[in-house]
mmCIF file of C-alpha atoms and ligand atoms in Angstrom:
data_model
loop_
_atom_site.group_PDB
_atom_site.id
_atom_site.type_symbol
_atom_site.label_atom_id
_atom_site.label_comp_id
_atom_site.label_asym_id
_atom_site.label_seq_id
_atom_site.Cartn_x
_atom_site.Cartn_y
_atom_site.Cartn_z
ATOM 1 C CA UNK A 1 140.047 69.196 93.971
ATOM 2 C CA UNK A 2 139.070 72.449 94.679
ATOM 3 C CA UNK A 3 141.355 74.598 97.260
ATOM 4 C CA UNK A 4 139.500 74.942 100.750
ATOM 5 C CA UNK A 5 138.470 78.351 101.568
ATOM 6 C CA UNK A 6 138.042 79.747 105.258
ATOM 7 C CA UNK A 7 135.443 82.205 103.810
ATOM 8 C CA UNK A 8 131.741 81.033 104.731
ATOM 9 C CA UNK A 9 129.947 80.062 101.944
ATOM 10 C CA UNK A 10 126.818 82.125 100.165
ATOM 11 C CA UNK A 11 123.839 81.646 97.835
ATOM 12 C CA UNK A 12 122.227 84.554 96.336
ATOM 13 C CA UNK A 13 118.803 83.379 94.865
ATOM 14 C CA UNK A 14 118.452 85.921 92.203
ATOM 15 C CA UNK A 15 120.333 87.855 89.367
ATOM 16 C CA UNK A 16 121.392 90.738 91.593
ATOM 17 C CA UNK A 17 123.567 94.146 90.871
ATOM 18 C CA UNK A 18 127.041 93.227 89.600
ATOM 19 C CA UNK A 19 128.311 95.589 92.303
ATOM 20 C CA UNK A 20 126.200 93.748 94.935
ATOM 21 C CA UNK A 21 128.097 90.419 94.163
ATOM 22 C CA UNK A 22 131.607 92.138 94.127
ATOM 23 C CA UNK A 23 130.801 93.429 97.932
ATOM 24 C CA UNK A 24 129.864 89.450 98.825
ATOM 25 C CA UNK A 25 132.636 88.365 97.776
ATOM 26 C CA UNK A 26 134.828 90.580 99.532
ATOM 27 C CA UNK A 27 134.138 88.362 102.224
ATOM 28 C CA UNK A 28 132.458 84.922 101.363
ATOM 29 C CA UNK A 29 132.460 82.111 98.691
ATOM 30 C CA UNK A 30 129.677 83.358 96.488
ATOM 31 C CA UNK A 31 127.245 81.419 94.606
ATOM 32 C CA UNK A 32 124.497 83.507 91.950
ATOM 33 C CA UNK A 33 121.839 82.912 90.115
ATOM 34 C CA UNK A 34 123.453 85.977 88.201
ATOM 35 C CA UNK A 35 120.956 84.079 84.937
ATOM 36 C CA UNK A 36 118.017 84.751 87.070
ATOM 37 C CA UNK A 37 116.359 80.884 86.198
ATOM 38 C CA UNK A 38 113.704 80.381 88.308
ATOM 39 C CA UNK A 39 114.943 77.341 90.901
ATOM 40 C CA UNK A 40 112.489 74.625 91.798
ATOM 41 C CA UNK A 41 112.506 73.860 95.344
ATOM 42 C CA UNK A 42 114.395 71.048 94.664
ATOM 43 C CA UNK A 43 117.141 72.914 92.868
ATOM 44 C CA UNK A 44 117.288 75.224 95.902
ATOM 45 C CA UNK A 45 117.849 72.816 98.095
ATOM 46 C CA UNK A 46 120.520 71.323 96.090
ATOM 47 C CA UNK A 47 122.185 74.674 95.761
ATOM 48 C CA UNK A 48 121.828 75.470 99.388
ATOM 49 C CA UNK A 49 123.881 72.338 100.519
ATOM 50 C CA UNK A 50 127.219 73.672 102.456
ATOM 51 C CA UNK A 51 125.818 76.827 102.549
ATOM 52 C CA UNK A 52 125.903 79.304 106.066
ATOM 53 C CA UNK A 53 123.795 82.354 104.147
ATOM 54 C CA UNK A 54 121.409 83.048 101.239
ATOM 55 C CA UNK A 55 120.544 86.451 100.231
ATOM 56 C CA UNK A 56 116.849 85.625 99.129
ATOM 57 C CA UNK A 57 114.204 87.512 97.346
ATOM 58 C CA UNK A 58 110.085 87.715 98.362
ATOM 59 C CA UNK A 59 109.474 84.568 96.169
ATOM 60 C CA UNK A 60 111.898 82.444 97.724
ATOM 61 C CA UNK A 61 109.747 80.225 100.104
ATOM 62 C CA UNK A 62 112.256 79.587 103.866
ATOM 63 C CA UNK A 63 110.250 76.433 105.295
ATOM 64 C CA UNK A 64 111.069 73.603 108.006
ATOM 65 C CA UNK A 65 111.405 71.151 105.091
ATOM 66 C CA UNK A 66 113.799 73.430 103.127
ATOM 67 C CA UNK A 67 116.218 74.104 106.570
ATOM 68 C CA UNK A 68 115.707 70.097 107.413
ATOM 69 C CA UNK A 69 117.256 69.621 104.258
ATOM 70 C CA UNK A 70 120.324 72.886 104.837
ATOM 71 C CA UNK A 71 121.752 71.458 108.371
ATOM 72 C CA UNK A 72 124.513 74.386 107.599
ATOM 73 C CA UNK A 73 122.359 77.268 106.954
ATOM 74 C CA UNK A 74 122.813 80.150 109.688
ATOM 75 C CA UNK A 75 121.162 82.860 107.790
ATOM 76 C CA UNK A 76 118.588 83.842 105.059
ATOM 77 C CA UNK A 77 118.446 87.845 104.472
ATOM 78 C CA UNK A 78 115.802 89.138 102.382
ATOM 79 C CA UNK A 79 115.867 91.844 99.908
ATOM 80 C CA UNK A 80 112.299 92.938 101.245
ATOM 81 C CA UNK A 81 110.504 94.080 104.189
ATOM 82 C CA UNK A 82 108.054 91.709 103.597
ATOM 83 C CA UNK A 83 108.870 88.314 104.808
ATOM 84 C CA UNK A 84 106.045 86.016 104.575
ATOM 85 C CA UNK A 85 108.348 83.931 103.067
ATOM 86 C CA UNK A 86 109.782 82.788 106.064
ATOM 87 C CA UNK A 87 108.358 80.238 108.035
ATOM 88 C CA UNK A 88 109.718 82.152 111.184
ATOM 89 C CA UNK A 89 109.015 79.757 113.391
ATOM 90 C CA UNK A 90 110.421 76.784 112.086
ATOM 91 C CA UNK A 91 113.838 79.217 111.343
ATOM 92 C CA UNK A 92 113.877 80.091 114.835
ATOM 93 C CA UNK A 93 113.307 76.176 115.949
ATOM 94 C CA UNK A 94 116.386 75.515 113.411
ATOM 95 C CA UNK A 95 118.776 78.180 114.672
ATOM 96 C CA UNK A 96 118.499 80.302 111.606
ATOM 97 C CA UNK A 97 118.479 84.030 111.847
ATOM 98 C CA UNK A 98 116.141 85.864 109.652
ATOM 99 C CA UNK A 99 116.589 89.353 108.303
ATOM 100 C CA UNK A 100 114.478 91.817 106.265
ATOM 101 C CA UNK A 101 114.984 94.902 104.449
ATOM 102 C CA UNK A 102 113.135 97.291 106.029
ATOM 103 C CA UNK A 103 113.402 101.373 106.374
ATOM 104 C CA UNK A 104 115.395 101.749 103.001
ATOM 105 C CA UNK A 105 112.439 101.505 100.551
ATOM 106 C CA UNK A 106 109.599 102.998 102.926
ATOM 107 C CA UNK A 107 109.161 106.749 100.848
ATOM 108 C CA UNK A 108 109.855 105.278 97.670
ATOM 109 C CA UNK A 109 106.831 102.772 97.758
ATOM 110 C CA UNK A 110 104.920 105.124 99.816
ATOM 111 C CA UNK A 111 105.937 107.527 96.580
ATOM 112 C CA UNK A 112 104.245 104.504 94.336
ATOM 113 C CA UNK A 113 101.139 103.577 96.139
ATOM 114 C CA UNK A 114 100.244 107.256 96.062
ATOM 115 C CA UNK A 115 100.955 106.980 92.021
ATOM 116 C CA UNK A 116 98.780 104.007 91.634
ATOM 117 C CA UNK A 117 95.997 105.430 93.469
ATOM 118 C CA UNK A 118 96.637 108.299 91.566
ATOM 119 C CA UNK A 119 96.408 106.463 88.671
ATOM 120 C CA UNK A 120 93.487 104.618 89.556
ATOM 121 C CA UNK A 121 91.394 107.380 90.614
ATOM 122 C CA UNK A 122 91.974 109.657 87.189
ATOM 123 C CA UNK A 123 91.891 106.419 85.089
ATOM 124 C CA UNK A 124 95.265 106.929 83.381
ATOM 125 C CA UNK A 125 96.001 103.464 82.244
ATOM 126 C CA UNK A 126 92.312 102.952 81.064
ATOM 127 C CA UNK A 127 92.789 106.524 78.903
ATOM 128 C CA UNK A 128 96.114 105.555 77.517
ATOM 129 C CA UNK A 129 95.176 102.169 76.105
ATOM 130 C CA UNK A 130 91.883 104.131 74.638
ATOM 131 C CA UNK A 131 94.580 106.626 72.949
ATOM 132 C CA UNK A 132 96.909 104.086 71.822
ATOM 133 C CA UNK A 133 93.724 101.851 70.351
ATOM 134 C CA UNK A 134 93.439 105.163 67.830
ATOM 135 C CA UNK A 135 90.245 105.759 69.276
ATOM 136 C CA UNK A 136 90.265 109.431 70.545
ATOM 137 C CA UNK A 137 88.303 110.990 68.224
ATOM 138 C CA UNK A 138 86.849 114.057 69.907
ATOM 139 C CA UNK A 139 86.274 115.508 73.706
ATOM 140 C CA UNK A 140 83.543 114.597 75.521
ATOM 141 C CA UNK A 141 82.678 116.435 78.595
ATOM 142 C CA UNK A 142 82.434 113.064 80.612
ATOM 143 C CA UNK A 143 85.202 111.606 78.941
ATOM 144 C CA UNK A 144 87.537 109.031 81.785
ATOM 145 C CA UNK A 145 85.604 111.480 84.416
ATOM 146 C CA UNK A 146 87.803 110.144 87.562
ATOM 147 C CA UNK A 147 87.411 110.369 91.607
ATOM 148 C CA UNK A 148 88.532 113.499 92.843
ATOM 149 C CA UNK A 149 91.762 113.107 94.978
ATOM 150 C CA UNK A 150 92.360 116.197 96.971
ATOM 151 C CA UNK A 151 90.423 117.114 99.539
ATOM 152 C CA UNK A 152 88.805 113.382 99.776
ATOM 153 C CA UNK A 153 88.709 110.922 102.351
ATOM 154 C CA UNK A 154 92.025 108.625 102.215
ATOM 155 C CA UNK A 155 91.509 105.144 104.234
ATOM 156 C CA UNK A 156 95.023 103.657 105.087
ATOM 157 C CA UNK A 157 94.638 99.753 106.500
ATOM 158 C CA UNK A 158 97.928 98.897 107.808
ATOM 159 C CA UNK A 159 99.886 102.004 109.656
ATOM 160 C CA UNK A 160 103.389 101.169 109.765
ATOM 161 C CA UNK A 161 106.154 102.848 108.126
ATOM 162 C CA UNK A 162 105.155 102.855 104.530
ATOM 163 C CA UNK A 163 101.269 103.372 105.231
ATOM 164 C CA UNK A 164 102.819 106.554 107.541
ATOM 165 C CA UNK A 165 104.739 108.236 104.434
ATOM 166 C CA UNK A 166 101.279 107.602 102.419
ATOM 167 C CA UNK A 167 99.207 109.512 105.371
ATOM 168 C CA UNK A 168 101.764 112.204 105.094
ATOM 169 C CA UNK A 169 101.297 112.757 101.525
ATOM 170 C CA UNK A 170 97.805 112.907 101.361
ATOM 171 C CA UNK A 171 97.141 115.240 104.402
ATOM 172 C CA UNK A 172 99.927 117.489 103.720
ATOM 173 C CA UNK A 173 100.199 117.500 100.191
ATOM 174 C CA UNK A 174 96.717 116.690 99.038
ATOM 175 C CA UNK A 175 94.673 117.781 102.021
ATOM 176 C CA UNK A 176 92.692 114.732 102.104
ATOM 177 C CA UNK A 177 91.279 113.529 105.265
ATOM 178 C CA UNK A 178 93.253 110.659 106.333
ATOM 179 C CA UNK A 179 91.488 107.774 108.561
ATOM 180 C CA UNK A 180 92.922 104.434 109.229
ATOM 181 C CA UNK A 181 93.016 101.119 110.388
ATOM 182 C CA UNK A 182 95.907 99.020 112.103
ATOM 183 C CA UNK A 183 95.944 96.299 115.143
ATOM 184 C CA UNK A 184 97.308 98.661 117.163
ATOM 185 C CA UNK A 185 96.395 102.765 117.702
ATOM 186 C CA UNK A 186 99.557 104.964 116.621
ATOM 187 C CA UNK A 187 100.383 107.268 119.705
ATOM 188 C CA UNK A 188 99.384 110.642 119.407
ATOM 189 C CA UNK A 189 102.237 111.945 118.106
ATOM 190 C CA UNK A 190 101.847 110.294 115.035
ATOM 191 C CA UNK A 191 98.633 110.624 114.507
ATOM 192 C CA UNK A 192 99.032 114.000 114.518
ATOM 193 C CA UNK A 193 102.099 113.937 112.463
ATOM 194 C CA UNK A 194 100.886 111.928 109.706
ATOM 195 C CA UNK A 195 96.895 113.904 110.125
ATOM 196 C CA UNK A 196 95.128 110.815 110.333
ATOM 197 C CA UNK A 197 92.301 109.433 112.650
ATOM 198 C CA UNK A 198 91.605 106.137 113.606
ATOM 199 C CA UNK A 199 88.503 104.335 112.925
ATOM 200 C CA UNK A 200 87.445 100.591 112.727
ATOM 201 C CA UNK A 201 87.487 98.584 109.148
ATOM 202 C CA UNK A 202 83.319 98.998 108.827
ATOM 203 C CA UNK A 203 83.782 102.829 109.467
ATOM 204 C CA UNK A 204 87.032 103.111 106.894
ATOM 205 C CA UNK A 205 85.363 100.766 104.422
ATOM 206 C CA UNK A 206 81.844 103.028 104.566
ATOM 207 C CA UNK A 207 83.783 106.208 104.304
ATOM 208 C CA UNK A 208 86.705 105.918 102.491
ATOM 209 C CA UNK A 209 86.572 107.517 98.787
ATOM 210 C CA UNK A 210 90.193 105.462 98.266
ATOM 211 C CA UNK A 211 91.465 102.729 100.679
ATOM 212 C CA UNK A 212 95.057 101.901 100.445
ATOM 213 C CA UNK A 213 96.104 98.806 101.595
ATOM 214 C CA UNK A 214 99.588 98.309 103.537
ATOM 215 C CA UNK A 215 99.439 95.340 105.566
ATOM 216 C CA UNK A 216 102.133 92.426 106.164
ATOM 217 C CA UNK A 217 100.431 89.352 104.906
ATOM 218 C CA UNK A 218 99.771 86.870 107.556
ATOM 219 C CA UNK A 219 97.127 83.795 107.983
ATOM 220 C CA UNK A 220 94.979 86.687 109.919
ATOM 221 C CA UNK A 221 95.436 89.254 107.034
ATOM 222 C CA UNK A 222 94.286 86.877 104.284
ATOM 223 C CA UNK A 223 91.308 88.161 102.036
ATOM 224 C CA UNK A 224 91.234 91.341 104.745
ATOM 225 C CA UNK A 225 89.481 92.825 101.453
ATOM 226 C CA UNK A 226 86.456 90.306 100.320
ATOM 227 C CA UNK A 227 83.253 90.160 98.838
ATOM 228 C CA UNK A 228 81.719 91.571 101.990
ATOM 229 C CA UNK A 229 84.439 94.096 102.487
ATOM 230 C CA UNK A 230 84.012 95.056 99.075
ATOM 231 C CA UNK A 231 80.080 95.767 99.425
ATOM 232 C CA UNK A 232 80.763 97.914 102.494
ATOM 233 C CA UNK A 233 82.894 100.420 100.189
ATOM 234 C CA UNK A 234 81.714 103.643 98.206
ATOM 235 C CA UNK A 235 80.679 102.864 94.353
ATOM 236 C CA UNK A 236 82.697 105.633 93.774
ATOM 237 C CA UNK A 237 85.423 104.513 95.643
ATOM 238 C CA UNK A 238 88.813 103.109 94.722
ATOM 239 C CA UNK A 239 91.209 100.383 95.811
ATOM 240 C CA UNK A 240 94.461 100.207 96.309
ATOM 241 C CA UNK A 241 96.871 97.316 96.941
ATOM 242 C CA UNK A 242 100.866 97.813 97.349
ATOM 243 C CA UNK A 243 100.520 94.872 100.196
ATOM 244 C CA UNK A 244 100.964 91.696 99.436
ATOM 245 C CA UNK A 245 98.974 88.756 97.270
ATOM 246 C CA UNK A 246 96.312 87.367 99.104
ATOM 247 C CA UNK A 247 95.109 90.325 101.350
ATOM 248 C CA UNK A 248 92.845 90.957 98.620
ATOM 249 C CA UNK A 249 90.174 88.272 96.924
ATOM 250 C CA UNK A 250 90.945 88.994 93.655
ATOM 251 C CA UNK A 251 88.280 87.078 92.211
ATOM 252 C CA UNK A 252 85.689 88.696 94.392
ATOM 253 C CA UNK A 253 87.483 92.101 93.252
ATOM 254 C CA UNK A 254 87.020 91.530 90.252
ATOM 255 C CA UNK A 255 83.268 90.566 90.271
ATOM 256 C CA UNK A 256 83.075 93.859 91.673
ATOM 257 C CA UNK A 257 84.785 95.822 89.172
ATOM 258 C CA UNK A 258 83.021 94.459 86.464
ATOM 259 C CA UNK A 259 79.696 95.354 88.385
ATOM 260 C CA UNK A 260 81.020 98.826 89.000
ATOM 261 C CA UNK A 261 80.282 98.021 92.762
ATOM 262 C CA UNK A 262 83.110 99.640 93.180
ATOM 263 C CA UNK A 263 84.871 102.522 90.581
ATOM 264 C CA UNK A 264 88.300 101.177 90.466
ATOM 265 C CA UNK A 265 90.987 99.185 91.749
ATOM 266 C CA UNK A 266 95.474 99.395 91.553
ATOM 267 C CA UNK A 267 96.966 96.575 91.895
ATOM 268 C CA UNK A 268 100.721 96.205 92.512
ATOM 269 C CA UNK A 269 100.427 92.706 94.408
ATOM 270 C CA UNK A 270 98.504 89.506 93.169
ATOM 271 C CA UNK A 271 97.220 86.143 94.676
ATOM 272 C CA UNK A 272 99.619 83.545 93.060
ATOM 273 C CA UNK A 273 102.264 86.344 91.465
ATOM 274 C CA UNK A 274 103.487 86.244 88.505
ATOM 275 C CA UNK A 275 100.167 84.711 87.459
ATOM 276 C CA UNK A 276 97.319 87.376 87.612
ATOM 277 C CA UNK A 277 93.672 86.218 87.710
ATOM 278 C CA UNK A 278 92.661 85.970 84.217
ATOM 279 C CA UNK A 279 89.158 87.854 85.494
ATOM 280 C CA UNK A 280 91.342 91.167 86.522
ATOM 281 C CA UNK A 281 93.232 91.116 82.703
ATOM 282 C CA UNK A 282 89.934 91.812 81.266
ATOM 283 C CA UNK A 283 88.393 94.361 83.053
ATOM 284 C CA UNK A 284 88.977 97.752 82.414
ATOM 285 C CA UNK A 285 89.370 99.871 85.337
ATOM 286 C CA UNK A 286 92.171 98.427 87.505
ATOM 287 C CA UNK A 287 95.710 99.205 86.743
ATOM 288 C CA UNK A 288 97.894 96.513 86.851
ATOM 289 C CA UNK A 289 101.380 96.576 88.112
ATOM 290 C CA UNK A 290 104.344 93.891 88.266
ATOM 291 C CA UNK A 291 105.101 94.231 92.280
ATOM 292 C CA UNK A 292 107.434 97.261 91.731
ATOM 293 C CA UNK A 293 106.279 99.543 94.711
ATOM 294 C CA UNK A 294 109.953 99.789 95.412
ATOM 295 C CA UNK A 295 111.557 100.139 92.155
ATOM 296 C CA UNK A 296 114.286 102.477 92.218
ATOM 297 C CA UNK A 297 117.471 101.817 91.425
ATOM 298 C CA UNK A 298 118.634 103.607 94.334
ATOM 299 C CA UNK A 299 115.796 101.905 96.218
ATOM 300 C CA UNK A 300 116.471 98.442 95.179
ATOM 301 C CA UNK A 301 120.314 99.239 95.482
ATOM 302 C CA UNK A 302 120.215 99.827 99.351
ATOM 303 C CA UNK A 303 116.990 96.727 99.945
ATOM 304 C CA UNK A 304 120.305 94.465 98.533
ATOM 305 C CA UNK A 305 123.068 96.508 100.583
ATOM 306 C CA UNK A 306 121.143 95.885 103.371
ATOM 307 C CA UNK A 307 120.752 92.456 103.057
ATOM 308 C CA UNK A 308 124.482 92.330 102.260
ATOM 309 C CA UNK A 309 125.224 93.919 105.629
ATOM 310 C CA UNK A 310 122.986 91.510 107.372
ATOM 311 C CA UNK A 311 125.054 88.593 106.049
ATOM 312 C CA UNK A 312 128.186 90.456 106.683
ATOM 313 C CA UNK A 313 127.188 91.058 110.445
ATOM 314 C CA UNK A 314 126.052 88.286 111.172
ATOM 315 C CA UNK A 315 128.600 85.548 109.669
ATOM 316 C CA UNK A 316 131.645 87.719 110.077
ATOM 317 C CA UNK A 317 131.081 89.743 112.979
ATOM 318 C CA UNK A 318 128.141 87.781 115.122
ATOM 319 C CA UNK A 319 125.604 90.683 114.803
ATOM 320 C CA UNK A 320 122.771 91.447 112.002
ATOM 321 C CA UNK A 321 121.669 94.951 111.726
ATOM 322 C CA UNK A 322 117.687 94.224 110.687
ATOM 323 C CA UNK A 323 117.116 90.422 112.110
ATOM 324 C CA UNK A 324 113.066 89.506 112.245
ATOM 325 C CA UNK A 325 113.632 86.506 114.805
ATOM 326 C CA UNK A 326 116.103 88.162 117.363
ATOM 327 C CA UNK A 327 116.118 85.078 119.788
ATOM 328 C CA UNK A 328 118.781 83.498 117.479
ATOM 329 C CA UNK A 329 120.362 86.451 117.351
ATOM 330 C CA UNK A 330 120.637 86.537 120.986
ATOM 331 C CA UNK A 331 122.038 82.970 121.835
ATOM 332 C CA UNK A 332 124.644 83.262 119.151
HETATM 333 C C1 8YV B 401 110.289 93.479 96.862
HETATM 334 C C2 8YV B 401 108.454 93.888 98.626
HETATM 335 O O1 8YV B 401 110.565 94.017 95.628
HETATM 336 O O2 8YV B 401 109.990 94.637 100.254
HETATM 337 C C3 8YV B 401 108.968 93.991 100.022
HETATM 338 O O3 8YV B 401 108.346 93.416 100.926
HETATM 339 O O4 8YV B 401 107.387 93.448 98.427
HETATM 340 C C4 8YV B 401 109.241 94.376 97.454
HETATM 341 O O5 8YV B 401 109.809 95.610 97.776
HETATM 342 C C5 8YV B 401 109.973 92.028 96.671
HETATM 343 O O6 8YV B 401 109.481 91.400 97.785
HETATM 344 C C6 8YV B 401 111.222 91.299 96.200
HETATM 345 O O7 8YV B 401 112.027 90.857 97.233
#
């Protein structure tokens, strides 16, 4: 039999930093998935049982059937901003506190979705595969002719923290003109800050020679980007998505990247991740990215810090720093 420990008990979902572990277990029974096999629902469930708090990742799906299932569960603490994993609701109806990562990775994937529209705009993947095929044989004058970046018109949908640090770089390091889109005005302050006007989707869509896209996915944010959106934009323009899967069609996308009805997409996030519509593999100007907007080591180190602080706040001392449904919080 094994000894009974006084520590509360934790899952971690996903292989994680070694160093990240070590700082659990400081302070709880700690159960990884340090081989990084990906868990059914069924398996999570089973390794969930006698559990107070799992560190999860974006892929690991929080529902009322799942905490039904987890009558122990206090707390699931995401390594991500994003949680659109959690059925909030039903975690709040349960008594479960949710927590996100938010703050740590903001300039870092603001960093990236500038690189990938970047990239997207001056067709550097598209080039590179060209030079690797052996097939540069000469210069041509219009040879991976790209969208000009600075001075253009940059269209941000989705103005929180991250779509903020992507309005600063292009005003103030790239002098574009910066419009955007969110559900709610920025004050003026910000506005000014970041150098960027507000306009409705039409006008952004009409204008914009690159949209960036930067918005939490939600029922009411699914296929924001569609056929229709798509037909409003610039040929010439370029799209970029460091959101989530699912804000974008990507089948309509990529109907209209094959019919050059618009010049290019970057794509970080995907409907159905890790599968990638088979349509957007074979067309050649979108740049294709495995959901690392906030790859850093130092990035990724704090998103799982974080979390680890959530779990140690909340199970040892009563108080997360970063909870998303505070109401628990509250009556605990
Ligand atoms: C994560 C993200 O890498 O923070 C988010 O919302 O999308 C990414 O930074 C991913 O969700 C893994 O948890």
């Amino acid at each position: 039999m094994s000894p009974i420990s006084a520590k509360p008990r934790v899952l971690v979902t996903r292989s994680i930093f070694p160093e990240i572990i070590a700082s659990l277990e400081a302070h709880f029974e700690v159960t990884s998935n340090q081989s990084d096999e990906a868990w059914s629902l069924e398996q999570l469930t089973a390794q969930l049982q006698g559990k107070q708090g799992v560190f999860t990742t974006g892929g690991d799906r929080i529902d009322a059937a799942l905490l039904a299932a987890c009558p122990e569960l206090k707390i699931c603490a995401n390594m991500a901003v994003g949680y659109n994993n959690f059925d909030v609701d039903a975690m709040t109806a349960a008594g479960v506190l949710g927590t996100n990562a938010p703050d740590v990775l903001t300039e870092t994937t603001a960093d990236f979705g500038f690189a990938l529209l970047m990239a997207t705009a001056r067709r550097v993947s598209e080039s590179e595969h060209f030079l690797r095929a052996g097939l540069w044989k000469r210069w041509r004058y219009d040879m991976f002719s790209g969208t000009e970046i600075h001075g253009s018109t940059l269209g941000i949908i989705g103005m929180g923290r991250i779509g903020q640090g992507i309005a600063r770089r292009g005003a103030h390091g790239f002098g574009m003109q910066v419009i955007y889109h969110n559900r709610s005005r920025l004050d003026a302050a910000t506005e000014a800050d970041c150098r960027a006007r507000y306009v409705e989707k039409t006008e952004l869509l009409q204008t914009a020679d690159h949209v960036v896209l930067v918005v939490p996915y939600s029922a009411a944010s699914h296929h924001t980007i569609g056929a229709a959106e798509l037909a409003l934009m610039k040929p010439t323009a370029t799209l970029v998505n460091i959101a989530r899967g699912g804000i974008v069609d990507d089948s309509a996308l990529a109907v209209a990247l094959r019919e050059k009805r618009i010049a290019a997409a970057g794509l970080d996030v995907f409907e159905g991740e890790p599968s990638v519509h088979p349509d957007l593999l074979t067309v050649p100007n979108v740049v294709l990215t495995p959901h690392i907007a906030s790859a850093t080591v130092g990035t990724r180190r704090a998103m799982a810090q974080l979390a680890v602080d959530n779990l140690i706040g909340y199970l040892v001392h009563g108080q997360a720093r970063t909870p998303v449904n505070t109401l628990v919080q509250d009556r605990v």
